[in-house]
Tab-separated table of C-alpha atoms in Angstrom:
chain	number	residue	atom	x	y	z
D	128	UNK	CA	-33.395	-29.864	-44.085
D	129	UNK	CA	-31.957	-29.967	-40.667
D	130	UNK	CA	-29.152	-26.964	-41.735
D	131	UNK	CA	-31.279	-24.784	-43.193
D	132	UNK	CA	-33.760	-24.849	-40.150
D	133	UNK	CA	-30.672	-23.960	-38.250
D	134	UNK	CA	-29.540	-21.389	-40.883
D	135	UNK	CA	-33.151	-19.951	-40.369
D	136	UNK	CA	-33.422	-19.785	-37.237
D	137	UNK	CA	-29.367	-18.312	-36.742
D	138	UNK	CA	-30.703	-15.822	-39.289
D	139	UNK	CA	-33.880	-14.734	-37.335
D	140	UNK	CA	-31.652	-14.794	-33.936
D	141	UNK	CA	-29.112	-12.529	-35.619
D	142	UNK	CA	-31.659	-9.654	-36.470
D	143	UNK	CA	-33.495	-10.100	-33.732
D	144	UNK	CA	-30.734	-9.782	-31.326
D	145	UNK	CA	-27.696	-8.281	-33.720
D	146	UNK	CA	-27.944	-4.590	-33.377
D	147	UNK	CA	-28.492	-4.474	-29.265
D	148	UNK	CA	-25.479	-6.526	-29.264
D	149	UNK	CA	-23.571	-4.485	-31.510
D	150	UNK	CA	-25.173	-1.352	-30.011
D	151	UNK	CA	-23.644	-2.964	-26.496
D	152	UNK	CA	-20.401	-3.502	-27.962
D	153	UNK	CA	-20.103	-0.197	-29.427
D	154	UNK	CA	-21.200	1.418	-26.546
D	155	UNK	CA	-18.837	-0.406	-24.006
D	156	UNK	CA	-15.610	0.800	-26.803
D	157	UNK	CA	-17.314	4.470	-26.235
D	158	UNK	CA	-16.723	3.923	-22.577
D	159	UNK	CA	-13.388	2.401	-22.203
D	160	UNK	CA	-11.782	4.897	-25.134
D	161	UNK	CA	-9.546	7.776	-23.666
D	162	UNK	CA	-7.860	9.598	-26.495
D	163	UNK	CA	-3.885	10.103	-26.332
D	164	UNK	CA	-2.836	13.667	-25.445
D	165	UNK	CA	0.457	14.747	-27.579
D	166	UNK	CA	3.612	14.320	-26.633
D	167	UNK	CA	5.868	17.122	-26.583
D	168	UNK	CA	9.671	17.810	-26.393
D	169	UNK	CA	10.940	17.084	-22.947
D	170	UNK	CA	11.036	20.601	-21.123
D	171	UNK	CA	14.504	21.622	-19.859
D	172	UNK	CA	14.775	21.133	-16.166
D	173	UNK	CA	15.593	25.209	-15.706
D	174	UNK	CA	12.076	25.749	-16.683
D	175	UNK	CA	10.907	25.015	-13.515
D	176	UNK	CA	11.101	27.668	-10.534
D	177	UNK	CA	14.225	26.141	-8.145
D	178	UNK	CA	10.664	26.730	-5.468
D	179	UNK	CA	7.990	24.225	-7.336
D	180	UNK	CA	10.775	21.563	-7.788
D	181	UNK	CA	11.581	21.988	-4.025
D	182	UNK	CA	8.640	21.651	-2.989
D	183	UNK	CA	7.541	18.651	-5.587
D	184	UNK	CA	10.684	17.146	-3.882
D	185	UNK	CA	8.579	16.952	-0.404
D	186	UNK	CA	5.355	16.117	-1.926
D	187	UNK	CA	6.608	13.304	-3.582
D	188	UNK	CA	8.565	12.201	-0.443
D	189	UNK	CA	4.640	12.470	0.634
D	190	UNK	CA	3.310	10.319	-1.672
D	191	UNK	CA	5.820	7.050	-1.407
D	192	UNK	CA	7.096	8.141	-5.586
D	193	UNK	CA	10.378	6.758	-5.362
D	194	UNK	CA	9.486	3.997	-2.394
D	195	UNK	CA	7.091	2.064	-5.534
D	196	UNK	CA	9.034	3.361	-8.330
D	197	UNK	CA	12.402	2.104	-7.474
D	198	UNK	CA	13.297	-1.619	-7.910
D	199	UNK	CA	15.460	-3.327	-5.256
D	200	UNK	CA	19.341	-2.191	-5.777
D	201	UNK	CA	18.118	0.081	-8.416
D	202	UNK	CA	18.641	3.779	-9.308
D	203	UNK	CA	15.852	5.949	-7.724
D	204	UNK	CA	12.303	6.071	-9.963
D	205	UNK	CA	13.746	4.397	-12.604
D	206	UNK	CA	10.279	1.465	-12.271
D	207	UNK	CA	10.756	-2.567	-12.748
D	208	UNK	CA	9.755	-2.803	-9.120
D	209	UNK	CA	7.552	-5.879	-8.359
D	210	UNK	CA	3.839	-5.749	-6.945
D	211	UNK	CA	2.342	-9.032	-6.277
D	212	UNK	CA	-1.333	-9.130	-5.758
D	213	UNK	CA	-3.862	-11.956	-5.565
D	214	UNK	CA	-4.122	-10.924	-9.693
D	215	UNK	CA	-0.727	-11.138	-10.745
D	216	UNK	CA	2.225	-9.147	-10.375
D	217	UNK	CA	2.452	-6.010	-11.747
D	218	UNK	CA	5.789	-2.992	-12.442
D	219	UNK	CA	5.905	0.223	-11.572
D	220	UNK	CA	6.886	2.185	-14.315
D	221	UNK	CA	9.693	4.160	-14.655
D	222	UNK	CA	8.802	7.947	-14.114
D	223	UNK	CA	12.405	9.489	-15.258
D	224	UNK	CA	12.050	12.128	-17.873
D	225	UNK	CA	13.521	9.173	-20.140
D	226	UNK	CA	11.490	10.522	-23.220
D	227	UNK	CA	11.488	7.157	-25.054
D	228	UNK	CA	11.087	4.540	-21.690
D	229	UNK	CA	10.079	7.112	-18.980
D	230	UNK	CA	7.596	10.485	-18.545
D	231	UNK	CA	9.624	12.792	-20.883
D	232	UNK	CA	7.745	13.691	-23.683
D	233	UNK	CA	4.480	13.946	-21.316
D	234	UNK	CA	2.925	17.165	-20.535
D	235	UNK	CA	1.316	18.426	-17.507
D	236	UNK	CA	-2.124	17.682	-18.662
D	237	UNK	CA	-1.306	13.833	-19.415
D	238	UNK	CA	0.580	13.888	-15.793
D	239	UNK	CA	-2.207	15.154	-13.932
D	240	UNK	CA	-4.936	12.943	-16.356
D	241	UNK	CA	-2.682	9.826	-15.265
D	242	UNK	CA	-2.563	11.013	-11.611
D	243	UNK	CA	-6.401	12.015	-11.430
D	244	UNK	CA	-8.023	9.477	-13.899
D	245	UNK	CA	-5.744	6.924	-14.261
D	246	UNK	CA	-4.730	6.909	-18.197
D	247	UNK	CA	-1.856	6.811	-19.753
D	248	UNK	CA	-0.616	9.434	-22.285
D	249	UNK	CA	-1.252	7.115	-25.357
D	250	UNK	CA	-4.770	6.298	-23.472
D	251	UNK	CA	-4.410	3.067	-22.019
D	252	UNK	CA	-6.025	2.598	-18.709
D	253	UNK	CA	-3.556	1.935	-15.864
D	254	UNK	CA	-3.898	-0.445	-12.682
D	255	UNK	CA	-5.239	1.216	-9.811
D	256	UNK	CA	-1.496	-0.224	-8.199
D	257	UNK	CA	-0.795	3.486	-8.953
D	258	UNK	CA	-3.418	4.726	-6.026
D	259	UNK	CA	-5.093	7.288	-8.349
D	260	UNK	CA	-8.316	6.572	-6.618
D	261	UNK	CA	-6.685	8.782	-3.865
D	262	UNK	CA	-4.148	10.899	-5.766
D	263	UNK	CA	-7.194	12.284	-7.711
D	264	UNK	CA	-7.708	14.729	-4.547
D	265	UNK	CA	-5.014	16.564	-4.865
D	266	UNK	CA	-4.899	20.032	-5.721
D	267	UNK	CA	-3.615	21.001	-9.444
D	268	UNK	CA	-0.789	22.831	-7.386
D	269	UNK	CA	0.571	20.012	-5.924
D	270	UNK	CA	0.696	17.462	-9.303
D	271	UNK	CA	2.087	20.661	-10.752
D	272	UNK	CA	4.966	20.781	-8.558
D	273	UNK	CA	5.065	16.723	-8.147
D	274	UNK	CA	5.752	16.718	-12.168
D	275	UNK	CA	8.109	19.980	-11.843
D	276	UNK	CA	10.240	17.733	-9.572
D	277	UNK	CA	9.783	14.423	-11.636
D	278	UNK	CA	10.595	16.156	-15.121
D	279	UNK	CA	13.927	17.467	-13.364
D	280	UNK	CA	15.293	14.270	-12.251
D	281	UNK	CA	17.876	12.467	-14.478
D	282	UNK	CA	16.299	10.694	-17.433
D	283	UNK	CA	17.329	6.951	-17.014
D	284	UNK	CA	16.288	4.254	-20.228
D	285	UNK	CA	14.689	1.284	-18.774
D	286	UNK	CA	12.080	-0.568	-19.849
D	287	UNK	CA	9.595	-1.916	-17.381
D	288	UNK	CA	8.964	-5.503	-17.123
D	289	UNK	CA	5.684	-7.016	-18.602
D	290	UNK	CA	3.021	-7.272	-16.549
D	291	UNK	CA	1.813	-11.098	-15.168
D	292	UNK	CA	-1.858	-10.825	-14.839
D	293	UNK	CA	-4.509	-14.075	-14.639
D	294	UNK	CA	-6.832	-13.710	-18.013
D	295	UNK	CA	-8.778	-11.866	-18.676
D	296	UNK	CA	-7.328	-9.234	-16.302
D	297	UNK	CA	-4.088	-8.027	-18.968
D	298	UNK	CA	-7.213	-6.914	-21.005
D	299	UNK	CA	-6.695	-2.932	-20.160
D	300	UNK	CA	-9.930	-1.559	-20.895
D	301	UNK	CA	-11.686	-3.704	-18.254
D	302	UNK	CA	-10.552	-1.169	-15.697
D	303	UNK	CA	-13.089	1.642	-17.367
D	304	UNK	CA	-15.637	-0.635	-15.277
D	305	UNK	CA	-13.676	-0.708	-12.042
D	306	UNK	CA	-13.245	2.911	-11.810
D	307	UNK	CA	-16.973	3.423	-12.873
D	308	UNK	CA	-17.436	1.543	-8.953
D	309	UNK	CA	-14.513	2.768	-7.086
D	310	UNK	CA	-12.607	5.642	-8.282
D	311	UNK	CA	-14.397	9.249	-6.573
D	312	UNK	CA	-13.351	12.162	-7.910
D	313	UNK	CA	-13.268	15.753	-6.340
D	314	UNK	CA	-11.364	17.596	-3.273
D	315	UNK	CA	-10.840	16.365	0.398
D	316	UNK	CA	-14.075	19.009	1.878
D	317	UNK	CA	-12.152	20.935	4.372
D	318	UNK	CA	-13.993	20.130	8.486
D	319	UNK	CA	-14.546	23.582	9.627
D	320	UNK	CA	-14.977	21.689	13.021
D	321	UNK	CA	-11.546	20.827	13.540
D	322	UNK	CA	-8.434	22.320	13.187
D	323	UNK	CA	-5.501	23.987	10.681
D	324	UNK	CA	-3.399	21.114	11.377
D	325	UNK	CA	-6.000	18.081	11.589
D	326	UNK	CA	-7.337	19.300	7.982
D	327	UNK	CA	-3.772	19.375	6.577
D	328	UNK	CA	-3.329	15.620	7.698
D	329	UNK	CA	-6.746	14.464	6.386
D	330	UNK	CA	-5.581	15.911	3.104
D	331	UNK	CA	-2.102	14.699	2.764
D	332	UNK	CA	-3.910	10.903	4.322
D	333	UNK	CA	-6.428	10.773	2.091
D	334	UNK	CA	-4.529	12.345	-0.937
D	335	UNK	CA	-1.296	11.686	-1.817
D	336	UNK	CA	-0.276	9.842	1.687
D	337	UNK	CA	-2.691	7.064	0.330
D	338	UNK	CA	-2.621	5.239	3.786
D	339	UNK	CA	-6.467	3.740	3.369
D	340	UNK	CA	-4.591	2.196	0.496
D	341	UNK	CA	-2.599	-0.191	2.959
D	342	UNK	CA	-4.543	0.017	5.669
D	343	UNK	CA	-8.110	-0.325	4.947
D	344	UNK	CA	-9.906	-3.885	3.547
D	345	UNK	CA	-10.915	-5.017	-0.287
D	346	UNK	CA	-12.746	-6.486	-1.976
D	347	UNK	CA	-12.983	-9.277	-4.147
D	348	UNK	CA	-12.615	-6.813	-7.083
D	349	UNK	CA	-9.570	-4.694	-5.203
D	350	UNK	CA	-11.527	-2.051	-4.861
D	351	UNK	CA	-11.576	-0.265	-0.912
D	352	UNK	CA	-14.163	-1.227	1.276
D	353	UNK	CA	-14.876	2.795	1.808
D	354	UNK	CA	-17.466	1.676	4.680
D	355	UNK	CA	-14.712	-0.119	6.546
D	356	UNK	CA	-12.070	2.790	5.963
D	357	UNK	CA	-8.526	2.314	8.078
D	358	UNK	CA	-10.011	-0.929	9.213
D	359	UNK	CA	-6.698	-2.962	8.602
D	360	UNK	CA	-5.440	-4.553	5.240
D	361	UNK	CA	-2.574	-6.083	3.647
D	362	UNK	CA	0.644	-4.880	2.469
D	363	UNK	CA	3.080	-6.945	-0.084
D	364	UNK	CA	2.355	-9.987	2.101
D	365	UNK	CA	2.404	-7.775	5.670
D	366	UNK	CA	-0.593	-6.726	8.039
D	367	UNK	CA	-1.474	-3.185	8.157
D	368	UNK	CA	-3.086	-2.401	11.090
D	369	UNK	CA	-6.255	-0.651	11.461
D	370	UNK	CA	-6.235	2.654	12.525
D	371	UNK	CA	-9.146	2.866	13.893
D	372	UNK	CA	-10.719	2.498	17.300
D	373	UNK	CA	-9.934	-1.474	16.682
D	374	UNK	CA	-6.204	-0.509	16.154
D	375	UNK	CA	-4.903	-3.669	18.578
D	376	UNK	CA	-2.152	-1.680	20.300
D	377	UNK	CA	-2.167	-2.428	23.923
D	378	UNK	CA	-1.542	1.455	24.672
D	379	UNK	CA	-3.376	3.978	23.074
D	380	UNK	CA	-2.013	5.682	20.465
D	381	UNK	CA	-1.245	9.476	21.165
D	382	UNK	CA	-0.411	12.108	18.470
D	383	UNK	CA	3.088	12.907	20.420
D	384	UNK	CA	3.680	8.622	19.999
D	385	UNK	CA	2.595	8.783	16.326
D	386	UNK	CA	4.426	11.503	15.528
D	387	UNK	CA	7.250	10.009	16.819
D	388	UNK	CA	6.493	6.822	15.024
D	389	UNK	CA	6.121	8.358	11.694
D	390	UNK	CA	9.551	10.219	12.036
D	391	UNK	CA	11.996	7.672	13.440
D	392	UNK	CA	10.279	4.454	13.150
D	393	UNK	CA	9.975	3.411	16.925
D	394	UNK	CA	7.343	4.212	19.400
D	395	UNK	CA	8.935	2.841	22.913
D	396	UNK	CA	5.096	2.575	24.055
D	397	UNK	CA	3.951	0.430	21.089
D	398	UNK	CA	6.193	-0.944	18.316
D	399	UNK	CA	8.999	-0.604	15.263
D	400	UNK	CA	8.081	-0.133	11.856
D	401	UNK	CA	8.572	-2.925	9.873
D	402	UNK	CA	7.923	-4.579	6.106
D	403	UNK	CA	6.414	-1.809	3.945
D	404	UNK	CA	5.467	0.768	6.889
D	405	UNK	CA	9.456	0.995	7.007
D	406	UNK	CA	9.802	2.617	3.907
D	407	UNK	CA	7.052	5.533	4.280
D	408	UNK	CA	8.743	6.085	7.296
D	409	UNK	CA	12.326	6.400	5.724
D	410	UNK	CA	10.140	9.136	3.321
D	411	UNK	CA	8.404	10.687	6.394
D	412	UNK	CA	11.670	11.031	8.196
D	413	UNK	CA	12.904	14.223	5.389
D	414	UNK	CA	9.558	16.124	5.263
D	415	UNK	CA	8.795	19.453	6.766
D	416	UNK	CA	7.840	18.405	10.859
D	417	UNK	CA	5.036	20.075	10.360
D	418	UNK	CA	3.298	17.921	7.883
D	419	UNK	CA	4.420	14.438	9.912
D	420	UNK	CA	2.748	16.324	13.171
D	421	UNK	CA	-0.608	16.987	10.386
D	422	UNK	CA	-0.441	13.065	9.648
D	423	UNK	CA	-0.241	12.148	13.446
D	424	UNK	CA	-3.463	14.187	14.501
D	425	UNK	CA	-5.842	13.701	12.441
D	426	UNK	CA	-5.344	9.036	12.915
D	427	UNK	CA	-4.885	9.978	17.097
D	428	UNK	CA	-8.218	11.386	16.638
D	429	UNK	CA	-9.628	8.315	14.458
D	430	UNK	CA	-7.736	6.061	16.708
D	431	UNK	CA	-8.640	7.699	19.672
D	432	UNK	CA	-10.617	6.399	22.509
D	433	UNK	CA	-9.946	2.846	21.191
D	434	UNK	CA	-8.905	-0.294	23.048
D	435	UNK	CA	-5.941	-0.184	24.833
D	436	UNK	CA	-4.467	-1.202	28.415
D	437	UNK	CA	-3.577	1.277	31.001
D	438	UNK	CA	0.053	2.881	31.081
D	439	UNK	CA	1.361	0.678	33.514
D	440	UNK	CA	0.077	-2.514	32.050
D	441	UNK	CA	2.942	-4.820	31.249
D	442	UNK	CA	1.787	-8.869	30.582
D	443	UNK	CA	4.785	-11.335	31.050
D	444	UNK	CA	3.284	-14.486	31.907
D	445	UNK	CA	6.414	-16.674	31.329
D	446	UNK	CA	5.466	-20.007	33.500
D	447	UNK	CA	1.798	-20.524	32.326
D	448	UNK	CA	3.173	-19.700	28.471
D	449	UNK	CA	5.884	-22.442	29.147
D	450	UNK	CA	3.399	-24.934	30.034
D	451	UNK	CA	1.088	-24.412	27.239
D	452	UNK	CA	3.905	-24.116	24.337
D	453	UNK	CA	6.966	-25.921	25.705
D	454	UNK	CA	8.532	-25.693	22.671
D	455	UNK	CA	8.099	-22.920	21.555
D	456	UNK	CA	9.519	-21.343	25.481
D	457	UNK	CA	12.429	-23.649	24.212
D	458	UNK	CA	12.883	-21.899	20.860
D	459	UNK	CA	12.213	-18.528	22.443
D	460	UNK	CA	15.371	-19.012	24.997
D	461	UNK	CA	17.583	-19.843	22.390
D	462	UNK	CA	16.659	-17.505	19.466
D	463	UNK	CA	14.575	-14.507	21.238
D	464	UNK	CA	16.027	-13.963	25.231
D	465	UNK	CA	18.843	-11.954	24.195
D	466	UNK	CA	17.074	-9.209	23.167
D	467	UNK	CA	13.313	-9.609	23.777
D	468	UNK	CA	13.829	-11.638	27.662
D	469	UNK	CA	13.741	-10.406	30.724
D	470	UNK	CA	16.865	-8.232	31.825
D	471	UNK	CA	18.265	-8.312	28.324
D	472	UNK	CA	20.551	-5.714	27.486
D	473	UNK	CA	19.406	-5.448	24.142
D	474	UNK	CA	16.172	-4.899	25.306
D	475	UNK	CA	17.137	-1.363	26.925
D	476	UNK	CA	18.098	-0.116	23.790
D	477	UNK	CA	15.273	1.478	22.205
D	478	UNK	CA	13.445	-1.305	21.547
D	479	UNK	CA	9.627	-2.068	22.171
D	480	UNK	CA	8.708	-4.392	25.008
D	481	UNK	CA	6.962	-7.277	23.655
D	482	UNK	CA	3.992	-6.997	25.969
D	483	UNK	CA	3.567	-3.634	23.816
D	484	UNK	CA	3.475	-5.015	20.096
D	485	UNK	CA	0.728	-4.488	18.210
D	486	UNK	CA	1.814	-7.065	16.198
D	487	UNK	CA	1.652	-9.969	19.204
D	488	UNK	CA	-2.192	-8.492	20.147
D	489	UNK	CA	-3.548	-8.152	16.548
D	490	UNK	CA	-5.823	-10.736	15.860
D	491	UNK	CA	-4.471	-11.367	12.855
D	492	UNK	CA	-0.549	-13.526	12.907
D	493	UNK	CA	0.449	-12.263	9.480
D	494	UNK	CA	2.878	-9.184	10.640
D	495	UNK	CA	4.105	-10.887	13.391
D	496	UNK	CA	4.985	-13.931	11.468
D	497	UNK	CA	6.599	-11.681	8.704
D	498	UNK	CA	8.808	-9.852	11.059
D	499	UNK	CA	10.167	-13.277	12.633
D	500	UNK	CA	10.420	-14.278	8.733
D	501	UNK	CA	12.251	-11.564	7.139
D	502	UNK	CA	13.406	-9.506	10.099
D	503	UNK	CA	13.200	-5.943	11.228
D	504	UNK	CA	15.352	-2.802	9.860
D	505	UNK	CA	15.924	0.096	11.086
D	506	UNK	CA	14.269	2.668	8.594
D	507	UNK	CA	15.971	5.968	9.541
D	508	UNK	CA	19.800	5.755	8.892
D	509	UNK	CA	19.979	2.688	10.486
D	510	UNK	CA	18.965	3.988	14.145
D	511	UNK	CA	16.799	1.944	15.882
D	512	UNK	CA	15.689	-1.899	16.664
D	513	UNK	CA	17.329	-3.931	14.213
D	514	UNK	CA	15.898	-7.932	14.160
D	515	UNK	CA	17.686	-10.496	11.586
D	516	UNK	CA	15.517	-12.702	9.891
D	517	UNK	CA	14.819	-16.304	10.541
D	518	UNK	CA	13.591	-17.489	7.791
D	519	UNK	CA	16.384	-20.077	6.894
D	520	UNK	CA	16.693	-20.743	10.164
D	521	UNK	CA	13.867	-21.771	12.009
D	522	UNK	CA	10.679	-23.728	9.728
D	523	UNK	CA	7.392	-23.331	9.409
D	524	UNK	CA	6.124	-25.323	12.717
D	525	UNK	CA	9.047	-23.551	14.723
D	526	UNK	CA	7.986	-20.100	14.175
D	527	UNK	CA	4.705	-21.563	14.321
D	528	UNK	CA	5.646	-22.159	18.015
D	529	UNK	CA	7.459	-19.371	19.116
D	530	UNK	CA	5.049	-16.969	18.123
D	531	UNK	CA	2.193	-19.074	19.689
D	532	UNK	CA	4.314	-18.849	22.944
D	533	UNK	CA	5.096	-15.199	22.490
D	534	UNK	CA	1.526	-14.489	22.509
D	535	UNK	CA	0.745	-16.887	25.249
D	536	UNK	CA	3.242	-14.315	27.557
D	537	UNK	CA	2.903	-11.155	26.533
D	538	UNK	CA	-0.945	-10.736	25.735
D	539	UNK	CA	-4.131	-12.141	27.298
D	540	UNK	CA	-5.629	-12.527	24.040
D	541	UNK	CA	-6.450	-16.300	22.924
D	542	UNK	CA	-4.193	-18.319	20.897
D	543	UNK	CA	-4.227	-17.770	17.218
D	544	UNK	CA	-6.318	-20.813	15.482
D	545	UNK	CA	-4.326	-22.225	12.653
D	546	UNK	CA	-1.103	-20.637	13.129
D	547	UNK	CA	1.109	-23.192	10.762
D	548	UNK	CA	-0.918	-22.416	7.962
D	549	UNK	CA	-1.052	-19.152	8.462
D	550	UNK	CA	2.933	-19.332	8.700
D	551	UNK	CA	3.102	-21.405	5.428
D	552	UNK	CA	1.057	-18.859	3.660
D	553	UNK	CA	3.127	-15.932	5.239
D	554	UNK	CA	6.083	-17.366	4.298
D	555	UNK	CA	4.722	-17.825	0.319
D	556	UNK	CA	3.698	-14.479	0.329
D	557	UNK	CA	7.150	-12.920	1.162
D	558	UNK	CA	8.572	-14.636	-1.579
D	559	UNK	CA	6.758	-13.573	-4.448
D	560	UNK	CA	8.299	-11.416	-6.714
């Protein structure tokens, strides 16, 4: 009696409820399907103008290709690099004309589909680690040229990696829902109030430069927090700065410093590029001059105006510092005075003063940890500050201490709270794959 109430009743539930659930379900498959486009016969590199690959060859210098593309030690967009990110780590793919493991047998229309939408040639959804929520600004002349220069490159087999996702997130077709919320379509609007230049840079920023990528926050979902564009982020375990008025700099940023920043890597007045930033500049370092000087005006003008300490301001407060973090003045006399102390000779040579990092007066430890953990390099031909790491040297409640005593003398901003964990956690994060 009991079972065939329940039958009855599962029976009744079933066509009460059945076809809005299967309508759902059919409807969600309708909105997640993209079709596959054909593939076609890899196109002989001499079909391209010698001009569009040229100029591909800068625009994907531009857009970081071969910076995401290329795995540590290996050959130049051949993929299997690692991206950790609080879902998982996923590959980069390898973008050689391979036609079996790579973009060979993909046309122009499935290159610019993957570039603007964010689907794969066989119709699989990709991860928005590919930044197509900004590359989908850029003009059809541009991913024309980008795939001209990509479809000329050497075709190299390699297989990319699986990708380590927490469940449900493998699941591809969930992503039709995140780019319903965060991937906007359509061209960077020109400002007819400012200039030539300051529109180029907003274009190649927004577009292909990606920088609000890095450098702006997310959300719980990953998606940009578009209201709190270029307010700082994270980077593969790194700070990016903001670049906006709160940009923590303790000189303001000019477009002659940026630019100089951008192409070489140092700005005496302000700091080195380090962790990730490194490696757009190494890109920026080969583009036209012009395009670098683009980038630098249009974020003087969004940084402009913003904190910052006059020109002459220099903070070394070395006896109260001592007294407050005694061993950390310790550590800093050993491991840091020969290049960052007073007098150094090191410290003559190009490099930053401390009382000028905006690392040291962010309000946020993470880069400054990270660049005591895993050192600085020189990004342009190895000119420049160079910093070894001290990871296996010093442990967590030393750098802990040093930093809190770097801080203490160069800035007038208050003490990090928490500063161990936030070591410990800086430290995990630069050894994920």
């Amino acid at each position: 009696m009991i079972v065939r109430t329940f039958l009855a009743a599962a029976r009744r539930t079933f066509w009460r409820w059945g076809p809005l659930l299967l309508a759902t379900a059919l409807f969600a498959l309708a909105a997640t399907w993209r079709p596959s486009i054909a593939p076609i016969a890899p196109p002989p590199p001499q079909s391209f103008a010698a001009s569009q690959v040229a100029r591909g060859a800068v625009l994907a210098k531009l857009g970081d290709c071969a910076v995401c593309h290329t795995a540590a030690g290996g050959r130049p967009l051949v993929g299997g690099r690692p991206l950790p990110t609080p879902f998982g780590t996923l590959y980069a793919n390898n973008i050689t004309p391979d036609p079996e493991t790579g973009i060979g047998r993909w046309s122009l229309a499935a290159f610019t589909r993957a570039m603007r939408d964010g689907v794969r040639r066989d119709g699989a959804h990709l991860y928005p680690a590919l930044p197509y929520e900004h590359f989908t600004h850029v003009t059809d002349a541009d991913l024309a040229a980008i795939y001209a220069f990509l479809m000329t490159r050497r075709p190299v087999r390699a297989v990319t990696p699986s990708n380590r996702l927490i469940f449900p997130l493998g699941f591809r077709p969930l992503l039709a829902g995140w780019k319903l919320l965060f991937l906007h379509k359509g061209p960077i609007a020109a400002d007819p109030g400012q200039s030539a230049e300051w529109n180029r840079g907003a274009y190649l920023a927004e577009g292909l430069g990606h920088c609000a990528a890095c450098h702006s926050p997310r959300n719980l979902a990953g998606g940009e927090e578009r209201s709190s564009a270029y307010a700082g982020g994270v980077a593969e375990g790194w700070r990016a700065p903001p670049l906006d008025r709160s940009n923590p700099a303790a000189r303001r940023w000019t477009a002659d410093a940026l630019f100089t920043f951008l192409r070489t890597g140092v700005s005496p007045d302000h700091s080195a590029a380090a962790g990730p930033m490194g490696a757009v500049v190494e890109s920026l370092s080969t583009v036209p001059e012009a395009d670098v000087r683009a980038l630098a005006n249009y974020f003087a003008s969004k940084m402009g105006g913003g904190a910052g300490h006059g020109p002459g301001s220099l903070i070394d407060r070395a006896d109260l510092a001592s007294r407050r973090e005694p061993e950390g003045a310790t550590l800093f006399a050993g491991a840091c005075a020969g290049c960052h102390g007073s007098g150094a000779a090191m410290a003559v040579q190009g490099r930053p003063p401390l009382a000028l990092s905006s690392d040291l007066g962010d309000s946020d430890p993470t880069s400054a940890i990270q660049a005591v953990l895993q050192g600085i390099e020189p990004p342009v031909a190895g000119r420049g500050p160079k910093m070894p790491p001290f990871a296996t040297s010093l442990t967590d409640a030393q750098v802990a201490a040093v930093l809190a005593y770097a801080r203490a003398r160069y800035t007038a901003n208050p003490a990090w709270p928490k500063l161990a964990k936030a070591v410990r956690n800086a430290r995990q994060q630069g050894t994920q794959p």
